[in-house]
Amino acid sequence: MTESVIAHIARWCASDHDFSPTARERARHAIADTVACILAGIDDPSTLAVRRAFAAAIGTDGGVAVAGGGTASPACAALVNGTAAHALDYDDNFRPAISHASAVLVPALLAVAEAERVGGRALIDAYLVGLEAQAAVGRGVQPVHYTLGWHSTSTVGCIGTAAAVAWLQGQDEAGIARAISTSVSMAAGVKGQFGTAIKPVHAGLAARNAVEAAELAKAGMVGRLDILEGPQGFAELFATDDAPGWRDVTGRIGRPHVIESDGVLPKRHPCCGSTHLVLDALLDHKRMHGFEAREVRQVETLVGIANARNLAYPDPRDAMQARFSMQYCVARALVQDRLTLADFTDEAVAATDIRRLLPLIGMTAYSAGQERAALPGRLPHRISVHLDDGRVLEALRHDAKGAITDPFSEEDRRAKFQDCAAPRLGAARAEALYVLLSSLDGQDDVAFVADALAAVQAKAG
C-alpha cells in the first residue's frame, strides 16, 4: 500500500454518501440510546467530578448545552457529556473497534451540531462517517490492541470521532486527514482504570480531544499521514506484530457500511459488556427451566482473556466495581429476571442475599492458543449452572442481546430509554424526547436535545 491509511480513510469520509435507510435507522437508534445514557449519567460521581473540575468553563451565556445545566465550548461540553454517556456502562458496544463507539461520537457531534446549527440529517451522516472511521482504525490493530490493555473507546474512539467532527464542520479531505493525524497524538486510556471513576472520563476525554483535533486541523495543524502504520506510529506502539494491519483498508471501508455488516450493540444490562453473553445465556436458562437462586450449587463461566481481565472484582465493594464483576452480575441475574440501574448502587452491592451467592460463581478464560486458533473469529462465552438436584445446565452464546443476530425490539428500545430518561425528565417528557429522536432525520436542528440536557440540574457539591 503506497498511500497512507489516513489518506484512504479521509478520502472515503469526504466522498459523497448516500447511506441506506437501514443504516440511517440504526444510527438513529444509537443516537437515541446514547442521549438516554447521558441523561442517566448526569449525577454519577465521575460526571460530577468533571463538572467541578471545569466549573470555571461552564457558564450560562453562549456555548452549547452541558448535561446537568449550563453551557460551555463544544470541547468542554463533549467532555462532560461523554463522561455522562459512559458513566453507568449502559452505552453501546462496537465490535470492529472494540469500543463504546457512540459514547464518544454522539457527545462530540451533538456539541458541534449545536454550535454549527446543523440539522438531524447531517448529524446522522456524521455519525455514520465516524463509525466507519472507527471501524477502519480498529480493524488494523484489534483485538491485539485491546487485549494488551488499551481502552479502545479512548484511543480508537478518539481517532474515528475526529474524522466525524471534521466532516460535520465541513472540512475537506485534507482537513479530515489532518484531524485524524492530530488525534493520534491525543489518543490514550488504559484498561487498568476499569472499575474506577476515571474509566467513564476516558469517553469524555476522547470526545473532547476529537473536537479539539478537528479545530487544530481547521487552523492548519499538520502531522504525519502515515502515523497509524509508520515507524513509531500507532500500530507499532499500541499493538504487536500479531495485529492484522490495514492491508485491505481500500477494499473494505464502507463496503457495506459497518453499521449494516456489524451493527452497534445497545446494552441490555447496565454493566460491563464482558458479562453480557453469560448473563443472556443465564436468563435464557432461567426462562426455559424455571429454577431459582436457592437451587443453585455452583455456576462456572468461561470467557475471553480480555473479558476476564476486564472483570477484576470477584468481591466488589461499590457500585463501580460491581459493574466489572462477573460474580455480582451473575448473582443478580440468579435472583431476578433483569438487571436495571437500581442494581448498581452501593446499597444494592451490600445486599446480603447477593453477597452469599458470590463464592458460588467462578470465572475462567480461554488460553491464548485457543484464542489465536479462533482468529479472525471470536470464541463463544459459556456457562454451566449446577443445581442441587444434580442437573447441570450448560449453554454457550456467540452474540449478546442487541446484536444484529438478536436485535432489540421497539419495545426493548423504548423501555431502556424510559429506564434512563424518565427519572430525569419524567415519563411524559422522556417519551416526547424519544419520539423526536426517532424522527431525527426530519429535525431542522438539535436544539431539542440541548433543551433536554439543560433541563436536568446536576447535584451541587
Tab-separated table of C-alpha atoms in Angstrom:
chain	number	residue	atom	x	y	z
A	1	MET	CA	0.000	0.000	0.000
A	2	THR	CA	1.707	3.169	-1.205
A	3	GLU	CA	-0.810	5.661	0.135
A	4	SER	CA	-1.235	6.152	3.873
A	5	VAL	CA	-4.093	4.599	5.831
A	6	ILE	CA	-5.210	8.060	6.961
A	7	ALA	CA	-5.371	9.237	3.344
A	8	HIS	CA	-7.621	6.301	2.439
A	9	ILE	CA	-9.916	6.907	5.411
A	10	ALA	CA	-10.113	10.655	4.759
A	11	ARG	CA	-10.903	10.128	1.082
A	12	TRP	CA	-13.814	7.860	1.958
A	13	CYS	CA	-15.066	10.261	4.651
A	14	ALA	CA	-15.007	13.213	2.242
A	15	SER	CA	-16.697	11.340	-0.619
A	16	ASP	CA	-20.390	11.638	-1.430
A	17	HIS	CA	-22.525	9.379	0.758
A	18	ASP	CA	-25.983	8.001	0.189
A	19	PHE	CA	-26.493	5.930	3.310
A	20	SER	CA	-29.209	3.299	3.158
A	21	PRO	CA	-32.471	3.519	5.123
A	22	THR	CA	-31.232	0.635	7.282
A	23	ALA	CA	-28.009	2.459	8.116
A	24	ARG	CA	-29.865	5.650	8.952
A	25	GLU	CA	-32.398	3.829	11.128
A	26	ARG	CA	-29.673	2.062	13.117
A	27	ALA	CA	-27.829	5.342	13.552
A	28	ARG	CA	-30.990	6.976	14.896
A	29	HIS	CA	-31.378	4.141	17.377
A	30	ALA	CA	-27.764	4.502	18.523
A	31	ILE	CA	-28.019	8.269	18.940
A	32	ALA	CA	-31.250	7.975	20.941
A	33	ASP	CA	-29.739	5.251	23.130
A	34	THR	CA	-26.714	7.441	23.859
A	35	VAL	CA	-28.788	10.522	24.693
A	36	ALA	CA	-30.644	8.362	27.228
A	37	CYS	CA	-27.353	7.207	28.724
A	38	ILE	CA	-26.140	10.812	29.013
A	39	LEU	CA	-29.277	11.737	30.950
A	40	ALA	CA	-28.904	8.719	33.232
A	41	GLY	CA	-25.258	9.514	33.961
A	42	ILE	CA	-25.635	13.181	34.914
A	43	ASP	CA	-25.377	12.615	38.677
A	44	ASP	CA	-22.758	9.886	38.603
A	45	PRO	CA	-19.699	10.799	40.719
A	46	SER	CA	-17.440	10.758	37.660
A	47	THR	CA	-19.636	13.276	35.802
A	48	LEU	CA	-19.989	15.494	38.850
A	49	ALA	CA	-16.216	15.485	39.380
A	50	VAL	CA	-15.662	16.614	35.784
A	51	ARG	CA	-18.225	19.392	36.218
A	52	ARG	CA	-16.484	20.560	39.389
A	53	ALA	CA	-13.044	20.426	37.804
A	54	PHE	CA	-14.152	22.555	34.849
A	55	ALA	CA	-16.720	24.715	36.633
A	56	ALA	CA	-14.955	27.886	35.525
A	57	ALA	CA	-15.549	26.916	31.887
A	58	ILE	CA	-19.276	26.237	32.370
A	59	GLY	CA	-21.491	29.302	32.307
A	60	THR	CA	-24.989	30.331	31.327
A	61	ASP	CA	-24.440	32.530	28.265
A	62	GLY	CA	-23.278	31.321	24.873
A	63	GLY	CA	-21.727	27.996	24.115
A	64	VAL	CA	-23.573	24.699	23.849
A	65	ALA	CA	-25.554	22.646	26.348
A	66	VAL	CA	-23.805	20.744	29.105
A	67	ALA	CA	-25.590	17.782	30.660
A	68	GLY	CA	-26.740	18.831	34.099
A	69	GLY	CA	-27.121	22.518	33.281
A	70	GLY	CA	-25.102	25.386	31.890
A	71	THR	CA	-23.281	25.953	28.633
A	72	ALA	CA	-19.665	25.685	27.541
A	73	SER	CA	-17.452	25.433	24.489
A	74	PRO	CA	-18.117	22.418	22.257
A	75	ALA	CA	-14.955	20.730	23.525
A	76	CYS	CA	-15.864	21.186	27.195
A	77	ALA	CA	-19.469	20.119	26.597
A	78	ALA	CA	-18.194	16.996	24.807
A	79	LEU	CA	-16.002	16.218	27.821
A	80	VAL	CA	-18.847	16.421	30.346
A	81	ASN	CA	-21.460	14.783	28.139
A	82	GLY	CA	-19.108	11.999	27.035
A	83	THR	CA	-18.334	11.207	30.646
A	84	ALA	CA	-22.052	11.072	31.456
A	85	ALA	CA	-22.716	8.833	28.443
A	86	HIS	CA	-20.237	6.235	29.678
A	87	ALA	CA	-20.694	6.725	33.426
A	88	LEU	CA	-23.106	3.852	34.052
A	89	ASP	CA	-21.658	1.454	31.450
A	90	TYR	CA	-25.067	1.260	29.802
A	91	ASP	CA	-23.866	2.686	26.469
A	92	ASP	CA	-23.462	0.579	23.343
A	93	ASN	CA	-20.595	-1.661	22.228
A	94	PHE	CA	-18.964	-1.724	18.792
A	95	ARG	CA	-17.050	-4.858	17.881
A	96	PRO	CA	-14.850	-3.766	14.950
A	97	ALA	CA	-13.170	-1.144	17.137
A	98	ILE	CA	-13.838	-2.982	20.445
A	99	SER	CA	-15.071	0.354	21.700
A	100	HIS	CA	-18.038	2.158	23.151
A	101	ALA	CA	-18.312	3.986	19.857
A	102	SER	CA	-21.383	6.117	20.479
A	103	ALA	CA	-20.297	7.410	23.901
A	104	VAL	CA	-17.533	9.311	22.106
A	105	LEU	CA	-19.216	10.035	18.776
A	106	VAL	CA	-22.579	11.326	19.968
A	107	PRO	CA	-21.410	13.833	22.640
A	108	ALA	CA	-18.770	15.266	20.303
A	109	LEU	CA	-21.115	15.518	17.324
A	110	LEU	CA	-24.051	16.886	19.319
A	111	ALA	CA	-21.862	19.691	20.656
A	112	VAL	CA	-20.563	20.602	17.215
A	113	ALA	CA	-24.001	20.242	15.599
A	114	GLU	CA	-25.459	22.656	18.135
A	115	ALA	CA	-22.596	25.116	17.618
A	116	GLU	CA	-22.773	24.888	13.825
A	117	ARG	CA	-26.607	24.911	13.838
A	118	VAL	CA	-26.904	21.873	11.602
A	119	GLY	CA	-29.885	19.567	11.456
A	120	GLY	CA	-30.598	15.986	12.364
A	121	ARG	CA	-29.855	14.580	8.918
A	122	ALA	CA	-26.325	15.957	8.955
A	123	LEU	CA	-25.843	14.643	12.493
A	124	ILE	CA	-26.781	11.141	11.340
A	125	ASP	CA	-24.454	11.416	8.333
A	126	ALA	CA	-21.605	12.493	10.614
A	127	TYR	CA	-22.299	9.620	12.997
A	128	LEU	CA	-22.117	7.124	10.127
A	129	VAL	CA	-18.893	8.696	8.841
A	130	GLY	CA	-17.324	8.471	12.289
A	131	LEU	CA	-18.468	4.924	12.956
A	132	GLU	CA	-16.899	3.718	9.721
A	133	ALA	CA	-13.705	5.617	10.540
A	134	GLN	CA	-13.561	3.954	13.970
A	135	ALA	CA	-14.028	0.574	12.308
A	136	ALA	CA	-11.260	1.257	9.783
A	137	VAL	CA	-8.789	2.241	12.508
A	138	GLY	CA	-9.838	-0.569	14.832
A	139	ARG	CA	-9.560	-3.331	12.252
A	140	GLY	CA	-5.867	-2.579	11.843
A	141	VAL	CA	-4.943	-3.192	15.470
A	142	GLN	CA	-7.698	-5.280	17.056
A	143	PRO	CA	-8.045	-7.499	19.005
A	144	VAL	CA	-4.370	-7.196	19.997
A	145	HIS	CA	-4.639	-3.532	20.995
A	146	TYR	CA	-7.497	-4.194	23.419
A	147	THR	CA	-6.003	-7.381	24.876
A	148	LEU	CA	-2.773	-5.520	25.648
A	149	GLY	CA	-4.770	-3.267	27.962
A	150	TRP	CA	-5.610	-0.210	25.877
A	151	HIS	CA	-9.117	1.184	26.330
A	152	SER	CA	-10.163	1.404	22.689
A	153	THR	CA	-13.026	3.756	23.484
A	154	SER	CA	-10.492	6.450	24.279
A	155	THR	CA	-7.894	5.520	21.638
A	156	VAL	CA	-9.648	4.263	18.506
A	157	GLY	CA	-12.758	6.188	19.541
A	158	CYS	CA	-10.912	9.492	19.622
A	159	ILE	CA	-9.329	8.953	16.199
A	160	GLY	CA	-12.507	7.919	14.393
A	161	THR	CA	-14.545	10.661	16.030
A	162	ALA	CA	-12.055	13.340	14.976
A	163	ALA	CA	-12.798	12.403	11.366
A	164	ALA	CA	-16.540	12.726	12.012
A	165	VAL	CA	-16.222	16.121	13.700
A	166	ALA	CA	-14.077	17.475	10.871
A	167	TRP	CA	-16.635	16.211	8.361
A	168	LEU	CA	-19.503	17.859	10.265
A	169	GLN	CA	-17.564	21.127	10.303
A	170	GLY	CA	-17.405	20.995	6.517
A	171	GLN	CA	-13.691	20.350	6.263
A	172	ASP	CA	-12.398	18.863	3.022
A	173	GLU	CA	-10.439	15.650	2.540
A	174	ALA	CA	-7.145	17.259	3.521
A	175	GLY	CA	-8.689	18.761	6.659
A	176	ILE	CA	-10.179	15.429	7.696
A	177	ALA	CA	-6.793	13.779	7.202
A	178	ARG	CA	-5.120	16.422	9.360
A	179	ALA	CA	-7.737	15.916	12.074
A	180	ILE	CA	-7.146	12.158	12.105
A	181	SER	CA	-3.372	12.599	12.248
A	182	THR	CA	-3.613	15.115	15.074
A	183	SER	CA	-5.974	12.905	17.070
A	184	VAL	CA	-3.482	10.031	17.075
A	185	SER	CA	-1.292	12.164	19.331
A	186	MET	CA	-4.261	12.652	21.665
A	187	ALA	CA	-5.350	9.002	21.917
A	188	ALA	CA	-4.852	7.449	25.363
A	189	GLY	CA	-6.558	5.420	28.082
A	190	VAL	CA	-5.656	2.207	29.894
A	191	LYS	CA	-7.980	-0.589	30.982
A	192	GLY	CA	-6.277	-0.804	34.350
A	193	GLN	CA	-8.665	2.003	35.334
A	194	PHE	CA	-11.756	-0.180	34.819
A	195	GLY	CA	-13.877	-0.251	37.937
A	196	THR	CA	-12.888	3.285	38.960
A	197	ALA	CA	-14.452	6.693	38.397
A	198	ILE	CA	-11.808	7.650	35.817
A	199	LYS	CA	-12.969	4.974	33.359
A	200	PRO	CA	-16.042	6.927	32.176
A	201	VAL	CA	-13.876	10.036	31.847
A	202	HIS	CA	-11.969	8.198	29.106
A	203	ALA	CA	-15.003	8.619	26.828
A	204	GLY	CA	-15.304	12.288	27.771
A	205	LEU	CA	-11.622	12.952	27.128
A	206	ALA	CA	-11.822	11.167	23.780
A	207	ALA	CA	-14.841	13.253	22.743
A	208	ARG	CA	-13.143	16.485	23.824
A	209	ASN	CA	-9.878	15.538	22.114
A	210	ALA	CA	-11.707	14.697	18.900
A	211	VAL	CA	-13.316	18.153	18.849
A	212	GLU	CA	-10.003	19.845	19.583
A	213	ALA	CA	-8.148	17.766	16.972
A	214	ALA	CA	-10.653	18.900	14.355
A	215	GLU	CA	-10.264	22.515	15.474
A	216	LEU	CA	-6.489	22.225	15.195
A	217	ALA	CA	-6.869	20.738	11.726
A	218	LYS	CA	-9.146	23.598	10.707
A	219	ALA	CA	-6.426	26.001	11.869
A	220	GLY	CA	-3.892	24.261	9.621
A	221	MET	CA	-2.178	21.894	12.038
A	222	VAL	CA	-0.203	19.254	10.145
A	223	GLY	CA	1.069	15.841	11.245
A	224	ARG	CA	2.326	12.713	9.506
A	225	LEU	CA	-0.315	10.953	7.448
A	226	ASP	CA	1.374	7.576	7.935
A	227	ILE	CA	1.232	7.874	11.724
A	228	LEU	CA	-1.115	4.890	12.046
A	229	GLU	CA	1.111	2.382	10.252
A	230	GLY	CA	4.505	4.153	10.113
A	231	PRO	CA	7.624	3.902	12.300
A	232	GLN	CA	6.941	4.842	15.927
A	233	GLY	CA	3.290	5.195	14.979
A	234	PHE	CA	0.035	3.949	16.420
A	235	ALA	CA	0.284	0.277	15.414
A	236	GLU	CA	3.939	-0.077	16.385
A	237	LEU	CA	3.410	1.442	19.827
A	238	PHE	CA	-0.149	0.340	20.632
A	239	ALA	CA	-0.220	-3.198	19.209
A	240	THR	CA	2.157	-6.063	18.311
A	241	ASP	CA	3.192	-7.931	15.197
A	242	ASP	CA	0.107	-10.114	15.679
A	243	ALA	CA	-2.161	-7.179	14.758
A	244	PRO	CA	-3.752	-7.608	11.329
A	245	GLY	CA	-2.743	-4.226	9.897
A	246	TRP	CA	-4.542	-2.322	7.173
A	247	ARG	CA	-3.775	-4.345	4.059
A	248	ASP	CA	-7.392	-4.407	2.893
A	249	VAL	CA	-8.427	-0.924	4.012
A	250	THR	CA	-9.146	0.301	0.484
A	251	GLY	CA	-11.385	-2.618	-0.373
A	252	ARG	CA	-13.332	-2.816	2.875
A	253	ILE	CA	-14.116	0.676	4.092
A	254	GLY	CA	-17.810	1.399	3.616
A	255	ARG	CA	-18.472	-1.751	1.552
A	256	PRO	CA	-21.011	-2.236	3.040
A	257	HIS	CA	-21.227	0.308	5.794
A	258	VAL	CA	-20.144	-1.230	9.080
A	259	ILE	CA	-23.477	-0.455	10.755
A	260	GLU	CA	-25.095	-2.790	8.220
A	261	SER	CA	-22.477	-5.556	8.350
A	262	ASP	CA	-21.692	-5.476	12.089
A	263	GLY	CA	-24.059	-3.000	13.708
A	264	VAL	CA	-23.666	-1.388	17.095
A	265	LEU	CA	-24.842	-3.295	20.154
A	266	PRO	CA	-27.132	-1.467	22.569
A	267	LYS	CA	-26.739	-2.825	26.055
A	268	ARG	CA	-29.450	-4.881	27.688
A	269	HIS	CA	-27.655	-4.744	31.050
A	270	PRO	CA	-26.104	-1.642	32.735
A	271	CYS	CA	-22.695	-3.228	33.338
A	272	CYS	CA	-19.509	-4.228	31.525
A	273	GLY	CA	-20.207	-5.850	28.179
A	274	SER	CA	-17.813	-8.672	29.088
A	275	THR	CA	-20.605	-10.100	31.267
A	276	HIS	CA	-23.391	-9.884	28.715
A	277	LEU	CA	-23.081	-13.177	26.830
A	278	VAL	CA	-23.071	-15.065	30.121
A	279	LEU	CA	-25.968	-13.040	31.544
A	280	ASP	CA	-28.084	-13.552	28.436
A	281	ALA	CA	-27.383	-17.294	28.457
A	282	LEU	CA	-28.248	-17.497	32.167
A	283	LEU	CA	-31.509	-15.591	31.771
A	284	ASP	CA	-32.430	-17.840	28.829
A	285	HIS	CA	-31.828	-20.882	31.048
A	286	LYS	CA	-33.995	-19.452	33.814
A	287	ARG	CA	-36.867	-18.880	31.407
A	288	MET	CA	-36.563	-22.392	29.967
A	289	HIS	CA	-36.027	-24.349	33.190
A	290	GLY	CA	-37.607	-22.174	35.882
A	291	PHE	CA	-35.004	-22.711	38.609
A	292	GLU	CA	-34.397	-20.266	41.457
A	293	ALA	CA	-31.240	-18.975	43.116
A	294	ARG	CA	-31.752	-21.156	46.207
A	295	GLU	CA	-31.453	-24.273	43.998
A	296	VAL	CA	-28.022	-23.315	42.616
A	297	ARG	CA	-24.954	-25.078	43.969
A	298	GLN	CA	-22.330	-23.629	41.599
A	299	VAL	CA	-22.009	-21.529	38.441
A	300	GLU	CA	-18.997	-21.797	36.140
A	301	THR	CA	-18.306	-19.290	33.360
A	302	LEU	CA	-15.776	-19.267	30.523
A	303	VAL	CA	-14.888	-16.020	28.732
A	304	GLY	CA	-12.133	-14.480	26.622
A	305	ILE	CA	-8.810	-13.369	28.083
A	306	ALA	CA	-9.565	-9.670	27.693
A	307	ASN	CA	-13.040	-10.173	29.165
A	308	ALA	CA	-11.648	-11.886	32.249
A	309	ARG	CA	-9.100	-9.103	32.710
A	310	ASN	CA	-11.888	-6.533	32.476
A	311	LEU	CA	-13.861	-8.260	35.227
A	312	ALA	CA	-11.346	-7.703	38.006
A	313	TYR	CA	-13.659	-7.596	41.028
A	314	PRO	CA	-14.920	-11.000	42.271
A	315	ASP	CA	-15.866	-9.397	45.610
A	316	PRO	CA	-16.977	-5.858	44.656
A	317	ARG	CA	-17.194	-3.178	47.323
A	318	ASP	CA	-19.056	-0.436	45.490
A	319	ALA	CA	-21.288	0.175	42.505
A	320	MET	CA	-18.470	0.893	40.058
A	321	GLN	CA	-16.617	-2.298	40.932
A	322	ALA	CA	-19.883	-4.241	40.679
A	323	ARG	CA	-20.241	-3.221	37.028
A	324	PHE	CA	-16.952	-5.033	36.410
A	325	SER	CA	-17.716	-8.142	38.459
A	326	MET	CA	-18.915	-11.331	36.788
A	327	GLN	CA	-19.773	-12.690	40.218
A	328	TYR	CA	-22.029	-9.797	41.176
A	329	CYS	CA	-23.787	-9.576	37.825
A	330	VAL	CA	-24.463	-13.313	37.685
A	331	ALA	CA	-25.700	-13.267	41.292
A	332	ARG	CA	-28.164	-10.518	40.406
A	333	ALA	CA	-29.357	-12.475	37.370
A	334	LEU	CA	-29.907	-15.533	39.569
A	335	VAL	CA	-32.328	-13.713	41.876
A	336	GLN	CA	-34.222	-11.564	39.332
A	337	ASP	CA	-35.320	-11.572	35.702
A	338	ARG	CA	-33.376	-8.498	34.529
A	339	LEU	CA	-30.699	-6.098	35.682
A	340	THR	CA	-31.510	-2.399	35.967
A	341	LEU	CA	-29.743	0.777	37.005
A	342	ALA	CA	-31.147	0.296	40.518
A	343	ASP	CA	-28.960	-2.814	40.913
A	344	PHE	CA	-25.788	-0.738	40.698
A	345	THR	CA	-25.784	1.337	43.851
A	346	ASP	CA	-23.547	0.865	46.878
A	347	GLU	CA	-26.587	-0.259	48.869
A	348	ALA	CA	-27.520	-2.892	46.289
A	349	VAL	CA	-23.972	-4.226	46.228
A	350	ALA	CA	-24.059	-4.731	50.000
A	351	ALA	CA	-27.285	-6.797	49.949
A	352	THR	CA	-26.874	-9.987	51.979
A	353	ASP	CA	-28.793	-12.254	49.579
A	354	ILE	CA	-26.445	-11.261	46.771
A	355	ARG	CA	-23.201	-11.458	48.728
A	356	ARG	CA	-23.867	-15.021	49.849
A	357	LEU	CA	-24.020	-16.100	46.184
A	358	LEU	CA	-20.670	-14.590	45.147
A	359	PRO	CA	-18.482	-17.545	46.284
A	360	LEU	CA	-20.604	-19.933	44.197
A	361	ILE	CA	-19.714	-18.207	40.920
A	362	GLY	CA	-16.443	-18.905	39.134
A	363	MET	CA	-14.842	-17.461	36.009
A	364	THR	CA	-12.058	-18.808	33.825
A	365	ALA	CA	-10.635	-17.654	30.498
A	366	TYR	CA	-9.704	-19.363	27.268
A	367	SER	CA	-5.998	-19.859	26.677
A	368	ALA	CA	-4.029	-17.605	24.356
A	369	GLY	CA	-3.586	-20.546	21.999
A	370	GLN	CA	-7.335	-21.163	21.837
A	371	GLU	CA	-7.970	-17.518	21.033
A	372	ARG	CA	-5.293	-17.401	18.323
A	373	ALA	CA	-6.722	-20.539	16.722
A	374	ALA	CA	-10.154	-18.904	16.562
A	375	LEU	CA	-8.987	-15.763	14.740
A	376	PRO	CA	-10.371	-13.881	12.887
A	377	GLY	CA	-13.500	-15.120	14.654
A	378	ARG	CA	-14.397	-14.998	18.338
A	379	LEU	CA	-14.929	-17.791	20.798
A	380	PRO	CA	-18.344	-18.057	22.477
A	381	HIS	CA	-18.795	-17.484	26.193
A	382	ARG	CA	-20.026	-20.477	28.182
A	383	ILE	CA	-21.951	-21.017	31.390
A	384	SER	CA	-22.609	-24.149	33.440
A	385	VAL	CA	-25.224	-23.993	36.206
A	386	HIS	CA	-25.000	-26.836	38.741
A	387	LEU	CA	-28.278	-27.408	40.604
A	388	ASP	CA	-28.889	-29.179	43.895
A	389	ASP	CA	-30.910	-31.902	42.178
A	390	GLY	CA	-27.842	-32.939	40.164
A	391	ARG	CA	-28.720	-31.270	36.884
A	392	VAL	CA	-26.022	-29.317	35.071
A	393	LEU	CA	-27.442	-26.743	32.663
A	394	GLU	CA	-24.917	-25.694	30.037
A	395	ALA	CA	-25.120	-23.042	27.350
A	396	LEU	CA	-22.906	-21.007	25.077
A	397	ARG	CA	-23.581	-17.744	23.354
A	398	HIS	CA	-21.779	-16.007	20.496
A	399	ASP	CA	-23.752	-12.753	20.461
A	400	ALA	CA	-25.376	-10.612	23.127
A	401	LYS	CA	-28.932	-9.369	23.005
A	402	GLY	CA	-28.850	-6.238	20.842
A	403	ALA	CA	-26.610	-7.707	18.137
A	404	ILE	CA	-27.837	-7.954	14.546
A	405	THR	CA	-28.443	-11.656	15.150
A	406	ASP	CA	-30.635	-10.934	18.206
A	407	PRO	CA	-31.760	-7.317	17.872
A	408	PHE	CA	-33.647	-5.112	20.270
A	409	SER	CA	-37.324	-4.725	19.533
A	410	GLU	CA	-39.013	-1.337	19.539
A	411	GLU	CA	-40.348	-2.266	22.979
A	412	ASP	CA	-36.787	-3.012	24.188
A	413	ARG	CA	-35.508	0.344	22.937
A	414	ARG	CA	-38.368	2.334	24.397
A	415	ALA	CA	-38.169	0.555	27.766
A	416	LYS	CA	-34.441	1.232	28.079
A	417	PHE	CA	-34.923	4.883	27.105
A	418	GLN	CA	-37.536	5.280	29.828
A	419	ASP	CA	-35.322	3.473	32.377
A	420	CYS	CA	-32.601	6.058	31.710
A	421	ALA	CA	-34.526	9.238	30.959
A	422	ALA	CA	-37.781	9.092	32.934
A	423	PRO	CA	-36.121	9.525	36.354
A	424	ARG	CA	-34.581	12.745	34.996
A	425	LEU	CA	-37.300	14.188	32.798
A	426	GLY	CA	-40.496	12.438	33.866
A	427	ALA	CA	-42.146	9.750	31.771
A	428	ALA	CA	-44.127	12.099	29.507
A	429	ARG	CA	-41.203	14.339	28.597
A	430	ALA	CA	-38.942	11.309	28.138
A	431	GLU	CA	-41.437	9.842	25.700
A	432	ALA	CA	-41.681	13.129	23.798
A	433	LEU	CA	-37.886	13.259	23.508
A	434	TYR	CA	-37.806	9.655	22.283
A	435	VAL	CA	-40.340	10.450	19.565
A	436	LEU	CA	-38.290	13.443	18.364
A	437	LEU	CA	-35.091	11.386	18.285
A	438	SER	CA	-36.915	8.676	16.342
A	439	SER	CA	-37.586	11.242	13.598
A	440	LEU	CA	-34.138	12.835	13.784
A	441	ASP	CA	-33.706	12.920	10.002
A	442	GLY	CA	-36.520	15.444	9.766
A	443	GLN	CA	-35.395	17.768	12.565
A	444	ASP	CA	-34.026	21.123	11.381
A	445	ASP	CA	-31.688	21.422	14.363
A	446	VAL	CA	-30.714	19.574	17.535
A	447	ALA	CA	-31.897	22.252	19.975
A	448	PHE	CA	-34.481	19.859	21.403
A	449	VAL	CA	-31.657	17.594	22.643
A	450	ALA	CA	-29.853	20.577	24.159
A	451	ASP	CA	-33.076	21.580	25.904
A	452	ALA	CA	-33.414	18.132	27.451
A	453	LEU	CA	-29.798	18.069	28.654
A	454	ALA	CA	-30.168	21.537	30.144
A	455	ALA	CA	-33.460	20.695	31.843
A	456	VAL	CA	-31.797	18.348	34.313
A	457	GLN	CA	-29.850	20.124	37.044
A	458	ALA	CA	-26.886	18.163	38.307
A	459	LYS	CA	-26.412	17.708	42.033
A	460	ALA	CA	-24.499	20.511	43.698
A	461	GLY	CA	-21.251	19.975	45.510
